PDB file of C-alpha atoms in Angstrom:
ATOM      1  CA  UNK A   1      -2.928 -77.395 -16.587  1.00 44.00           C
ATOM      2  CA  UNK A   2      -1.020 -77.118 -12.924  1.00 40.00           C
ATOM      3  CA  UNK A   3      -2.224 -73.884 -11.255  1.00 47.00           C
ATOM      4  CA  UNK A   4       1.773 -73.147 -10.685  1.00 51.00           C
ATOM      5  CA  UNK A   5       0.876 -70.309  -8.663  1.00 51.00           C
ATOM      6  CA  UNK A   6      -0.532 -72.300  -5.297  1.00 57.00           C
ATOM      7  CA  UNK A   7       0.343 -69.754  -2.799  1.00 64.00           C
ATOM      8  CA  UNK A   8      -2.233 -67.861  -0.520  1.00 83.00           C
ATOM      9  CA  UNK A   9      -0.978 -64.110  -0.801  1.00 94.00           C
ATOM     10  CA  UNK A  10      -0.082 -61.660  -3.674  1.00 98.00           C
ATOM     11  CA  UNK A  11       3.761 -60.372  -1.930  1.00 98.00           C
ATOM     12  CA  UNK A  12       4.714 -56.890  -2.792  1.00 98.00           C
ATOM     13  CA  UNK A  13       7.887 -54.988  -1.799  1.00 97.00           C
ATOM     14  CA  UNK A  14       7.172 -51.885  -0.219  1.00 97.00           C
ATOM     15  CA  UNK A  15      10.405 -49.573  -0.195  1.00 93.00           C
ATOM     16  CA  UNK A  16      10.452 -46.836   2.583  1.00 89.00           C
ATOM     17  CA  UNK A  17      12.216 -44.658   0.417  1.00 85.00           C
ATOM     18  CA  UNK A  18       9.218 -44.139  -1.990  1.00 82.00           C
ATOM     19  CA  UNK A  19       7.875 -45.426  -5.198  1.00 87.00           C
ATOM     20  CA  UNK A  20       5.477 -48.372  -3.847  1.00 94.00           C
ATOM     21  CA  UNK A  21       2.686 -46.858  -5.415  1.00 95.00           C
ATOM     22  CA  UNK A  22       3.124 -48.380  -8.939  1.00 95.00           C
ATOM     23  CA  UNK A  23       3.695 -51.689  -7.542  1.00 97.00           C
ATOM     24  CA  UNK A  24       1.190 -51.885  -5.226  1.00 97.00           C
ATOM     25  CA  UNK A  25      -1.475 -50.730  -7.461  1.00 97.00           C
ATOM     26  CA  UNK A  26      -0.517 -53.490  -9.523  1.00 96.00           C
ATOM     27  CA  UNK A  27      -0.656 -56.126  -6.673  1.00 97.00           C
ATOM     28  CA  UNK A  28      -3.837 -54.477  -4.922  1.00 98.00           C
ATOM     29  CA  UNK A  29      -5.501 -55.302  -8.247  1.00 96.00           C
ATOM     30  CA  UNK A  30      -4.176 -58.307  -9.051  1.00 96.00           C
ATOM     31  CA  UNK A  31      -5.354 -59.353  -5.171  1.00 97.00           C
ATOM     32  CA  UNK A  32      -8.797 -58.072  -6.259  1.00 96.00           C
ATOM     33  CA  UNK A  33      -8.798 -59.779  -9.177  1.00 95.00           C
ATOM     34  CA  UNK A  34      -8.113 -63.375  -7.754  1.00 95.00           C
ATOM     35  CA  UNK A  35     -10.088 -62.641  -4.414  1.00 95.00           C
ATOM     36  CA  UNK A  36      -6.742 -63.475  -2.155  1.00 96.00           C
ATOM     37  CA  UNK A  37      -4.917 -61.312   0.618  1.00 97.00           C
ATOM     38  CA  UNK A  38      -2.305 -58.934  -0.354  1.00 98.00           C
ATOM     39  CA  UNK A  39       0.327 -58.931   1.961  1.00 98.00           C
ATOM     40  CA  UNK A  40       2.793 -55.549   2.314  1.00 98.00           C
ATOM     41  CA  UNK A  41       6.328 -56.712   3.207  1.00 98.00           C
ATOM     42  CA  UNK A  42       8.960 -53.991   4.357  1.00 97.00           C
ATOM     43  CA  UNK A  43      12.399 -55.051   5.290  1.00 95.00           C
ATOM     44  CA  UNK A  44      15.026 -53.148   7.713  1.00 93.00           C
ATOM     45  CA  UNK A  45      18.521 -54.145   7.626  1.00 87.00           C
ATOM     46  CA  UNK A  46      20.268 -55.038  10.228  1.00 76.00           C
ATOM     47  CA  UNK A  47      21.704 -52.558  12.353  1.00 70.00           C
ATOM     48  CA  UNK A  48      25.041 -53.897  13.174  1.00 59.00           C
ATOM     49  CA  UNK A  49      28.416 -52.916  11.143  1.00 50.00           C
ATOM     50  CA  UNK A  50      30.308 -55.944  11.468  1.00 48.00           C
ATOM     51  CA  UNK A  51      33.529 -53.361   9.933  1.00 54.00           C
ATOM     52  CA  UNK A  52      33.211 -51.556  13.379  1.00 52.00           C
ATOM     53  CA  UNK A  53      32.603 -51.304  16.675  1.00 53.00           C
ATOM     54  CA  UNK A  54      29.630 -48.775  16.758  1.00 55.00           C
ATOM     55  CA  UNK A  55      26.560 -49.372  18.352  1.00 55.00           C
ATOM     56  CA  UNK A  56      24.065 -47.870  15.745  1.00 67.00           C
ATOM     57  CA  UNK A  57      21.229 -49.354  17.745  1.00 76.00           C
ATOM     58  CA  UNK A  58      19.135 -45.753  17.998  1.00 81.00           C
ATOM     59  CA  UNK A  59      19.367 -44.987  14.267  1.00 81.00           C
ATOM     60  CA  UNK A  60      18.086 -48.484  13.592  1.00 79.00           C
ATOM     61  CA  UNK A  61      15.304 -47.978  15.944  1.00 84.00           C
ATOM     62  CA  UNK A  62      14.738 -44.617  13.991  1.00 88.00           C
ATOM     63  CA  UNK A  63      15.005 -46.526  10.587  1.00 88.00           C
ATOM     64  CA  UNK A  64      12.477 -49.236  11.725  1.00 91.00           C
ATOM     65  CA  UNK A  65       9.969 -46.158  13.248  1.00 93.00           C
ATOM     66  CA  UNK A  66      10.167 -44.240  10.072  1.00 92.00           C
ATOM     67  CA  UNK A  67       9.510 -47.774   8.214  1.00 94.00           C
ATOM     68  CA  UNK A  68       6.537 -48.783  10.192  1.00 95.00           C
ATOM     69  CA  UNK A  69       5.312 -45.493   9.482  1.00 95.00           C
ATOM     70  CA  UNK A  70       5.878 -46.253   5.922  1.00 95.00           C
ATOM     71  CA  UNK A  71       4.152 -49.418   5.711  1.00 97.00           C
ATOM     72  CA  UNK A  72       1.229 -48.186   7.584  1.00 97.00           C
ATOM     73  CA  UNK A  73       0.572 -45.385   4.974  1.00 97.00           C
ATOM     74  CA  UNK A  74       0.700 -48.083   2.081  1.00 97.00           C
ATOM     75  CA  UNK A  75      -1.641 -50.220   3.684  1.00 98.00           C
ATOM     76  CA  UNK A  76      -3.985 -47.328   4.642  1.00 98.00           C
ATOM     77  CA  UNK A  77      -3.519 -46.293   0.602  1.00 98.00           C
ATOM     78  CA  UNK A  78      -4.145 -50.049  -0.830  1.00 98.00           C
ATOM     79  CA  UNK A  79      -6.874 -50.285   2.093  1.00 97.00           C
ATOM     80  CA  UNK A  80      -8.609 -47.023   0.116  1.00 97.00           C
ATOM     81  CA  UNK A  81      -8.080 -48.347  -3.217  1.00 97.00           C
ATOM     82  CA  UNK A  82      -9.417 -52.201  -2.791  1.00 97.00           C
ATOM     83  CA  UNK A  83     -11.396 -51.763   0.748  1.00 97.00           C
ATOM     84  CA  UNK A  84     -13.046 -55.195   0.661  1.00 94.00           C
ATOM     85  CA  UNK A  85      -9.561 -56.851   0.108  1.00 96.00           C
ATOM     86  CA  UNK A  86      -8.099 -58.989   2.673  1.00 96.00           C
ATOM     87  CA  UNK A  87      -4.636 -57.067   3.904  1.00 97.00           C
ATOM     88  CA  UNK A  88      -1.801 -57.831   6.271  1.00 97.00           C
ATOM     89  CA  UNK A  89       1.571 -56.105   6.960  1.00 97.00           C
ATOM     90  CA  UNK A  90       4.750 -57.706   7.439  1.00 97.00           C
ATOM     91  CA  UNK A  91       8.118 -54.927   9.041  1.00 97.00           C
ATOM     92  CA  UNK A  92      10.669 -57.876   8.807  1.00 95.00           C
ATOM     93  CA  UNK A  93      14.237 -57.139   9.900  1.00 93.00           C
ATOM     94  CA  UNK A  94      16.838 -58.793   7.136  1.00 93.00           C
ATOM     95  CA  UNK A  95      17.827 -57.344   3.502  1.00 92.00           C
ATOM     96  CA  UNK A  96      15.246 -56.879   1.140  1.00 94.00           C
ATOM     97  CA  UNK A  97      15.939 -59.019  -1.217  1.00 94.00           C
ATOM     98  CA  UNK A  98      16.551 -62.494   0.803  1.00 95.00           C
ATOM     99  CA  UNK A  99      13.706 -61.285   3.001  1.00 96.00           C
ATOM    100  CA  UNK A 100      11.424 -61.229  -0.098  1.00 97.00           C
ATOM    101  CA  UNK A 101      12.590 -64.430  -1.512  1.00 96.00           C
ATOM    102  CA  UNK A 102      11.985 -66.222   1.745  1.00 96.00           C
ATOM    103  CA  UNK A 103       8.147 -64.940   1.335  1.00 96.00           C
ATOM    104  CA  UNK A 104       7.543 -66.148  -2.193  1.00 96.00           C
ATOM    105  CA  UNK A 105       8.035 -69.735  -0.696  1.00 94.00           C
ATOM    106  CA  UNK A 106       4.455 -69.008   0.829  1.00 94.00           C
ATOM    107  CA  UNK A 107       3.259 -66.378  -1.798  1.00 96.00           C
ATOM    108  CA  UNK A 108       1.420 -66.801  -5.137  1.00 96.00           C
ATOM    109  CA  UNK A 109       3.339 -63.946  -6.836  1.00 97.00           C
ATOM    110  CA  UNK A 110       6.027 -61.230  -5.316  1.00 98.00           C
ATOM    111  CA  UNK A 111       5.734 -57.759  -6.690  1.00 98.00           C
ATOM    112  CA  UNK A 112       8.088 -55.203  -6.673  1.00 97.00           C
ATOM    113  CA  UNK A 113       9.138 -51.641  -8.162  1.00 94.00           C
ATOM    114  CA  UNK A 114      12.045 -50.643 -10.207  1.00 84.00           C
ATOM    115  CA  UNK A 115      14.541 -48.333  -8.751  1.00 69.00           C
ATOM    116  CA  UNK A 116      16.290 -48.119 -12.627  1.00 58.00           C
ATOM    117  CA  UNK A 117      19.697 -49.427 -11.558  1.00 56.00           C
ATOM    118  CA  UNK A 118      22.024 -50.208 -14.565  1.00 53.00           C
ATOM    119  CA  UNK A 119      23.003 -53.878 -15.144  1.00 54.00           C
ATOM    120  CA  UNK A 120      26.657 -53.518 -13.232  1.00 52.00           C
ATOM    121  CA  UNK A 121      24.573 -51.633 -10.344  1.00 51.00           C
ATOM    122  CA  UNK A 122      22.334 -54.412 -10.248  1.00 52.00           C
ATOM    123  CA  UNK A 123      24.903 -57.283 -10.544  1.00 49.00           C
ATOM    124  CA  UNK A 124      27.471 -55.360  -8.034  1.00 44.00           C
ATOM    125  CA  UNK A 125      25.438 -53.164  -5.576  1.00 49.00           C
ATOM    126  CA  UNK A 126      24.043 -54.339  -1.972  1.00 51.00           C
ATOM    127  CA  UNK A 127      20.744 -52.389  -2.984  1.00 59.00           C
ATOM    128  CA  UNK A 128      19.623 -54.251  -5.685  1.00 78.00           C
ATOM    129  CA  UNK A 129      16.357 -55.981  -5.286  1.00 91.00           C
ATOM    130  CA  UNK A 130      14.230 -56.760  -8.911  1.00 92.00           C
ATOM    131  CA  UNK A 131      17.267 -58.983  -9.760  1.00 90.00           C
ATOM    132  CA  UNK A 132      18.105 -61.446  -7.147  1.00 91.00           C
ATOM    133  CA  UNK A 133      14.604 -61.830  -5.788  1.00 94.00           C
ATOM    134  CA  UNK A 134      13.551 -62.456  -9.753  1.00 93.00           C
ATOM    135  CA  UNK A 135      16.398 -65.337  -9.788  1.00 92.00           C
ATOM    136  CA  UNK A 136      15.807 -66.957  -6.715  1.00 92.00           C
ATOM    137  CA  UNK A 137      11.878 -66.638  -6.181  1.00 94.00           C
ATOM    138  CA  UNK A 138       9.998 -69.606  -5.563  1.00 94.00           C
ATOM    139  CA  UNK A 139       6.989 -68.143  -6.767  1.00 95.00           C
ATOM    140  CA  UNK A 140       6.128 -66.109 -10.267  1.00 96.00           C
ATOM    141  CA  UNK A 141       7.678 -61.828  -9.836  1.00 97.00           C
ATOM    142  CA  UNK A 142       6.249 -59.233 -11.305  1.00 98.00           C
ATOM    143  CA  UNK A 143       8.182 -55.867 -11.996  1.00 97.00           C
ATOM    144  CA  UNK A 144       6.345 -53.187 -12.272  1.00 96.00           C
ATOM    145  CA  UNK A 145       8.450 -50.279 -14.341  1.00 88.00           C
ATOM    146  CA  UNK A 146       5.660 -47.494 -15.188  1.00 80.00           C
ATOM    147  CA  UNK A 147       2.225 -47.216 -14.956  1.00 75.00           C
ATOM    148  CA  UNK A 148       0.039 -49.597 -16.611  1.00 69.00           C
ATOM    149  CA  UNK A 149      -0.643 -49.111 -20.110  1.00 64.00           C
ATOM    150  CA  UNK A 150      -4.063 -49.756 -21.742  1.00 59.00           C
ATOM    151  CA  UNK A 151      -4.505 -47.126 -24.240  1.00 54.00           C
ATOM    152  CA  UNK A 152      -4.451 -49.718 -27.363  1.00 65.00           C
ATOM    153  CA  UNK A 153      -6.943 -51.828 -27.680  1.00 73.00           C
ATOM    154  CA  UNK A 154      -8.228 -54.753 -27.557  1.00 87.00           C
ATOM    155  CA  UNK A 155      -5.851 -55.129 -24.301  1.00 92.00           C
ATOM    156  CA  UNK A 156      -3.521 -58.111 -24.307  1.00 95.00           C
ATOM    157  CA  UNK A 157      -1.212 -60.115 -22.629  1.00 96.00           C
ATOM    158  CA  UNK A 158       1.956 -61.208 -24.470  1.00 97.00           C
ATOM    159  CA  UNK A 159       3.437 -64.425 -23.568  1.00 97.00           C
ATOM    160  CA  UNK A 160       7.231 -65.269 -24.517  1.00 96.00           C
ATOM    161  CA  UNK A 161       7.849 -69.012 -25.423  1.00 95.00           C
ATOM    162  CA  UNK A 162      10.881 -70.932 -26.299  1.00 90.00           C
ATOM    163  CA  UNK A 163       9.869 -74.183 -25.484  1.00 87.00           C
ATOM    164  CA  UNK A 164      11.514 -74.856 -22.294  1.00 86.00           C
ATOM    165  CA  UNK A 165      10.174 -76.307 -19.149  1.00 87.00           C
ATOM    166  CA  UNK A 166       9.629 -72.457 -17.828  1.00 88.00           C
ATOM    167  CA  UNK A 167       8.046 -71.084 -20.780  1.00 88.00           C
ATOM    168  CA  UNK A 168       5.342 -74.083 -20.281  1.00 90.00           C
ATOM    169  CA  UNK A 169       4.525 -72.790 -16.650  1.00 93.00           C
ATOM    170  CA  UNK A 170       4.629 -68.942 -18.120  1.00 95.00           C
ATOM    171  CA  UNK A 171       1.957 -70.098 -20.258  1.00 95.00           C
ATOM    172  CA  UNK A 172      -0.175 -71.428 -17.804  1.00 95.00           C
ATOM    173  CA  UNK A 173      -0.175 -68.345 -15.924  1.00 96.00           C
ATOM    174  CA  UNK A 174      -0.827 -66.288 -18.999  1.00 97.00           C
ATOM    175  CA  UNK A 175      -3.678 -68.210 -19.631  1.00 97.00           C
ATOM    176  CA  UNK A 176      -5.410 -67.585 -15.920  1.00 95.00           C
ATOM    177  CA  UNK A 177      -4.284 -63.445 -16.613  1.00 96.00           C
ATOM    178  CA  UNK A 178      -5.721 -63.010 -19.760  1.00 96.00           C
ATOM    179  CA  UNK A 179      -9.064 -64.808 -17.701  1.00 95.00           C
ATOM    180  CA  UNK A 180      -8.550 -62.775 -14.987  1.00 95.00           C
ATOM    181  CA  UNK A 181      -8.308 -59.573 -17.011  1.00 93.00           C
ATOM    182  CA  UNK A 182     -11.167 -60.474 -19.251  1.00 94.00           C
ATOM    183  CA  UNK A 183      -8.377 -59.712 -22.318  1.00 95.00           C
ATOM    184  CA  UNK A 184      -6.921 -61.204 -25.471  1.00 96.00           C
ATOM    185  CA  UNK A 185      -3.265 -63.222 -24.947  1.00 97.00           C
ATOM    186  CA  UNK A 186      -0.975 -63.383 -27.533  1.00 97.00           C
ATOM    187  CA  UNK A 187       2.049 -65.995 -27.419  1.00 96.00           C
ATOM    188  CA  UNK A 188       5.138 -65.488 -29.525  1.00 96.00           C
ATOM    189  CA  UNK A 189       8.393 -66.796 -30.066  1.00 95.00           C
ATOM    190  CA  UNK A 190      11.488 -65.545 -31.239  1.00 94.00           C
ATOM    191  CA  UNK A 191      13.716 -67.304 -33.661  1.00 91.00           C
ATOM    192  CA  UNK A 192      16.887 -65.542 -34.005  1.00 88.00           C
ATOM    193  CA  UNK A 193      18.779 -66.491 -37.042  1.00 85.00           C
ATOM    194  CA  UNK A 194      22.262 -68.002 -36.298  1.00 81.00           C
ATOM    195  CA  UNK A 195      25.354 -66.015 -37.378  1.00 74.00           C
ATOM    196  CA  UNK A 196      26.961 -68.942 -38.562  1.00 69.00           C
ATOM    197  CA  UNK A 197      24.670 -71.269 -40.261  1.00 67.00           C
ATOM    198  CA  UNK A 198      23.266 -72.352 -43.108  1.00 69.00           C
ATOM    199  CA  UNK A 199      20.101 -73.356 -41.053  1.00 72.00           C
ATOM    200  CA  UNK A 200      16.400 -73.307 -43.867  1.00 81.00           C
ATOM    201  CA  UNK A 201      14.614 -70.143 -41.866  1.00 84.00           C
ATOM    202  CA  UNK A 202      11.421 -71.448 -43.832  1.00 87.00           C
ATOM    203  CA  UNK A 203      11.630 -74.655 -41.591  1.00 89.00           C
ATOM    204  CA  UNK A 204      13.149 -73.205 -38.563  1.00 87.00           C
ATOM    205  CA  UNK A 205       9.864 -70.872 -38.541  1.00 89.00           C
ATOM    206  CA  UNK A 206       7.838 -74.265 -39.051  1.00 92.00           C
ATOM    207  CA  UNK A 207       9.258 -75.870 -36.096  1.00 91.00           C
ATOM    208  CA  UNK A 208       8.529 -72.327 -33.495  1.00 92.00           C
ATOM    209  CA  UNK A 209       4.957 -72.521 -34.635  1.00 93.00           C
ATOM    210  CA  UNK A 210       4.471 -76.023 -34.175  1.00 94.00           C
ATOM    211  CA  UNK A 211       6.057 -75.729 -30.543  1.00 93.00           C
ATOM    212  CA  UNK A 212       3.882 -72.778 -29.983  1.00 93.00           C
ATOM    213  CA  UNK A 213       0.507 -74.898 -30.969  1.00 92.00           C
ATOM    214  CA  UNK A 214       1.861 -77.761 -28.536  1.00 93.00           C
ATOM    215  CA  UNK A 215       2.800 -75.316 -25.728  1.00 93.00           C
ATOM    216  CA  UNK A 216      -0.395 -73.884 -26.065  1.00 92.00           C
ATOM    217  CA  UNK A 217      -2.685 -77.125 -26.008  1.00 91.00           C
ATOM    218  CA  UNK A 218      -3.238 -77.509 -22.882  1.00 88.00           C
ATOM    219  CA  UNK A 219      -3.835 -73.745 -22.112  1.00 91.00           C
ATOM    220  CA  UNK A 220      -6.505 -73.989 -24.768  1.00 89.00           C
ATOM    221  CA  UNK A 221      -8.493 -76.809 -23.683  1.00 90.00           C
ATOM    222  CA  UNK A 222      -9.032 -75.561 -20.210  1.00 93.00           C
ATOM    223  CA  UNK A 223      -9.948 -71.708 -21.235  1.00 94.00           C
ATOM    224  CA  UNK A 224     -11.532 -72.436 -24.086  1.00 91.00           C
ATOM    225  CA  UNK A 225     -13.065 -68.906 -24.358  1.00 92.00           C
ATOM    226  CA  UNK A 226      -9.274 -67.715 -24.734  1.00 93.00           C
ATOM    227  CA  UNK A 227      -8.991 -65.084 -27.642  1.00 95.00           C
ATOM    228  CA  UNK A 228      -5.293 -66.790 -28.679  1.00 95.00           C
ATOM    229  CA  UNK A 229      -3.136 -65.852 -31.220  1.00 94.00           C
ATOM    230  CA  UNK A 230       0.072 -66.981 -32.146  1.00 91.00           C
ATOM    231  CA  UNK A 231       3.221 -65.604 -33.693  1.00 94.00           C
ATOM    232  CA  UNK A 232       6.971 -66.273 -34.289  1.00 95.00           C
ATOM    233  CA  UNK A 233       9.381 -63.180 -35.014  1.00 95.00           C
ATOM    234  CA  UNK A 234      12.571 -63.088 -36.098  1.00 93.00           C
ATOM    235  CA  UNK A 235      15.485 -61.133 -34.632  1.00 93.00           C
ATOM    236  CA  UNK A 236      16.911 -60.551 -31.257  1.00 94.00           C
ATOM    237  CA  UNK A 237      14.417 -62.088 -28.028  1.00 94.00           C
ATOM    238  CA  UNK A 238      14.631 -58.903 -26.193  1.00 95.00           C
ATOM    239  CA  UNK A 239      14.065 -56.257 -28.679  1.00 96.00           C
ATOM    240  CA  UNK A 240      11.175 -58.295 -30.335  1.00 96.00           C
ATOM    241  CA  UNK A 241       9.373 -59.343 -27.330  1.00 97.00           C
ATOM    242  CA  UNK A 242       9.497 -55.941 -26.246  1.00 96.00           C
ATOM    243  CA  UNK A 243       8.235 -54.489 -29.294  1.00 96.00           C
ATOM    244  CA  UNK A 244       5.348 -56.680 -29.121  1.00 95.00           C
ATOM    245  CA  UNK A 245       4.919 -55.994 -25.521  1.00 95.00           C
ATOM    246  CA  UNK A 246       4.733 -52.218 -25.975  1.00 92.00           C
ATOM    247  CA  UNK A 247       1.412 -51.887 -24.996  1.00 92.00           C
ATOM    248  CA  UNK A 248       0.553 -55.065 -23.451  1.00 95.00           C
ATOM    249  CA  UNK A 249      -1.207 -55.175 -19.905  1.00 95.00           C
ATOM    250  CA  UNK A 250       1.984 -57.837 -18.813  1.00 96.00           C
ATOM    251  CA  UNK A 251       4.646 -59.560 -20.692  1.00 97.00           C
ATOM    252  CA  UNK A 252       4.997 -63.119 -18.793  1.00 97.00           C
ATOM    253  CA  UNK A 253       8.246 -65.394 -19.690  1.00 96.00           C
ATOM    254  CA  UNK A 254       9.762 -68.255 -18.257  1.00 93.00           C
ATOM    255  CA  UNK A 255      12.911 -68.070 -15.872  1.00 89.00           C
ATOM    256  CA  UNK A 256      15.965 -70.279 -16.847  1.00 74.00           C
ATOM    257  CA  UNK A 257      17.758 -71.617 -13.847  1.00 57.00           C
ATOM    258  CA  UNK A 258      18.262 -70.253 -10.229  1.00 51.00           C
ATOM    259  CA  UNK A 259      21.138 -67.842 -10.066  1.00 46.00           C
ATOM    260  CA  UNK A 260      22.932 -66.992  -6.752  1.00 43.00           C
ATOM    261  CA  UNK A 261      22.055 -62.918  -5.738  1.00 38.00           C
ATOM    262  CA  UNK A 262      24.190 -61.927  -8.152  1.00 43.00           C
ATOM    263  CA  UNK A 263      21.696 -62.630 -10.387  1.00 44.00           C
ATOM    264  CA  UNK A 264      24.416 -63.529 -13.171  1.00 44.00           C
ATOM    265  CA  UNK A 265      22.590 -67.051 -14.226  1.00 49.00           C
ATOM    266  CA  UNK A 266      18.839 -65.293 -14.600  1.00 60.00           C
ATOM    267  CA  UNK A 267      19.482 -65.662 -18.436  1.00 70.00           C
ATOM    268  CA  UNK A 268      20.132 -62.592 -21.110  1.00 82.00           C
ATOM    269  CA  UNK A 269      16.459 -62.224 -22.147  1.00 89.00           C
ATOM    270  CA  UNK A 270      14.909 -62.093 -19.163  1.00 91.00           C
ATOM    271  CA  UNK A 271      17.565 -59.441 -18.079  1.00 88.00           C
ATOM    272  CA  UNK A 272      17.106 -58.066 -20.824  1.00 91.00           C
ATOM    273  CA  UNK A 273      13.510 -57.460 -20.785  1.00 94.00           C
ATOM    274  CA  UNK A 274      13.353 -56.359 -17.230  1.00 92.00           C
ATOM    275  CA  UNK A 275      15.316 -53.003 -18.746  1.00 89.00           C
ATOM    276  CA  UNK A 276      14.357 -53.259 -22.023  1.00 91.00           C
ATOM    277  CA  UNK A 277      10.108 -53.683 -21.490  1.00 93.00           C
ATOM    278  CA  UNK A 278       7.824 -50.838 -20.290  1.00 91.00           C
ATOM    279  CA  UNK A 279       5.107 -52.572 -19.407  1.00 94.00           C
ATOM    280  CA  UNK A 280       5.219 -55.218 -16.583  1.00 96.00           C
ATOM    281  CA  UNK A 281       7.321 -58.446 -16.679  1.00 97.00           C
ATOM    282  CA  UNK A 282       6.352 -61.388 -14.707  1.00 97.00           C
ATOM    283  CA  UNK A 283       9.157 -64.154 -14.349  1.00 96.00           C
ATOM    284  CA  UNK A 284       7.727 -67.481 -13.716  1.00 95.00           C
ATOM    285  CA  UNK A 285      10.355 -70.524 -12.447  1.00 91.00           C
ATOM    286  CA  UNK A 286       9.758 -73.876 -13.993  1.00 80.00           C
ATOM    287  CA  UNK A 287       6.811 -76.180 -12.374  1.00 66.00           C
TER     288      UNK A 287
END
């Protein structure tokens, strides 16, 4: 299977307002894990109001102080947490979120926090981040909502799959986390009955698992320690996938498309999840 996650560097988004630590737990680990550099990215906007004619140079010099200050006391934290890591810093001046997507062109994964915006703050606001840097990444996102939860056992990693080109490259990378993580992965699809059809749910059912056995082949062969189980559901994408997800170490899908920063061509389960899932979501683009 294509390693679709080439890049030297785990990413993460480190926001100068607070809340970095769950997310760069996650990516200080995951850097561990796969023995690459973790690289901290912070990013100031820029400090001219194109509305008016106000040189706001000194509070942008103050904004980029109190963010260099901020990045340094992430990196001194992930430096305590993983010290034999590799770990550089990066204070780049630009938006956050097309800042971020310029560095997954070079990363092998981009993490970032949650800041809990509702779905018209997200689509709407300037500030939103998790959603136009998960539609435009070149490289797999994770969103990290909570703290990880590995209370259940054995752990797993739950992999969505619908067939598609993405879901193909989602379940290559589940494959290498459920190595990495030493853990069982389970792979799932989601038929949802149609409203209007007369369509044999006995056979539709057939079909999922058979595309699940032929998504999974190649997956199989090259980790053939895997502990691998599959499963179709029935019902809604979301809600099942994050049922099944509840306790999951990560819940990997494929990304449909590439949306402008509005985000509005992401797709409705992956949107879906990234509000609906506790645990965290990892988008992956198509190969």
């Amino acid at each position: 299977m294509t390693d679709i996650a080439e890049g030297r560097d785990i990413a993460v988004g480190i926001d100068p307002a607070g809340g970095w630590r769950l997310p760069l737990a996650w990516a200080a680990d995951e850097a561990h894990r796969r023995n690459v550099r973790l690289r901290l990215v912070l990013a100031v906007p820029s400090p001219h109001d194109t509305e008016r004619i106000v040189d706001d140079t000194a509070q942008h010099n103050a904004v980029r102080q109190a963010s260099s200050e901020a990045l340094a006391e992430a990196a001194a934290w992930a430096r305590e947490r993983h010290p034999g890591t590799e770990l550089a810093t990066a204070l780049r001046d630009g938006y956050p979120a097309p800042v971020l997507c310029g560095t997954s062109r070079h990363a092998r994964m981009v993490v970032l926090g949650s800041r809990h915006l509702t779905r018209p703050e997200e689509i709407f606001s300037g500030c939103s981040v998790v959603l136009p840097v998960t539609a435009q990444a070149h490289c797999p996102v994770v969103v990290v909502r909570g703290p990880e939860r590995t209370a259940q056992t054995p752990a797993h990693i739950v992999v969505g799959v619908d067939g598609g080109e993405s879901s193909k490259t989602a379940m290559a990378l589940a494959f290498q986390e459920a190595a990495l993580h030493g853990c069982e992965l389970h792979a799932i699809s989601v038929w949802q009955p149609p409203v209007f059809s007369f369509q044999n749910e006995t056979a539709a059912v057939g079909a999922q698992r058979r595309m699940l056995t032929e998504v999974a082949a190649g997956g199989a062969q090259e980790y053939p320690d895997a502990k691998l189980t599959h499963e179709v559901l029935t019902g809604h994408p979301v809600e099942r996938l994050a049922e099944a997800a509840e306790h999951a170490l990560a819940l990997i899908v494929g990304r449909r498309g590439k949306g402008g920063y509005t985000g509005l061509r992401l797709g409705s389960v992956v949107h879906g999840l990234l509000h609906r899932a506790h645990c965290p979501v990892i988008t992956v683009p198509s190969g």
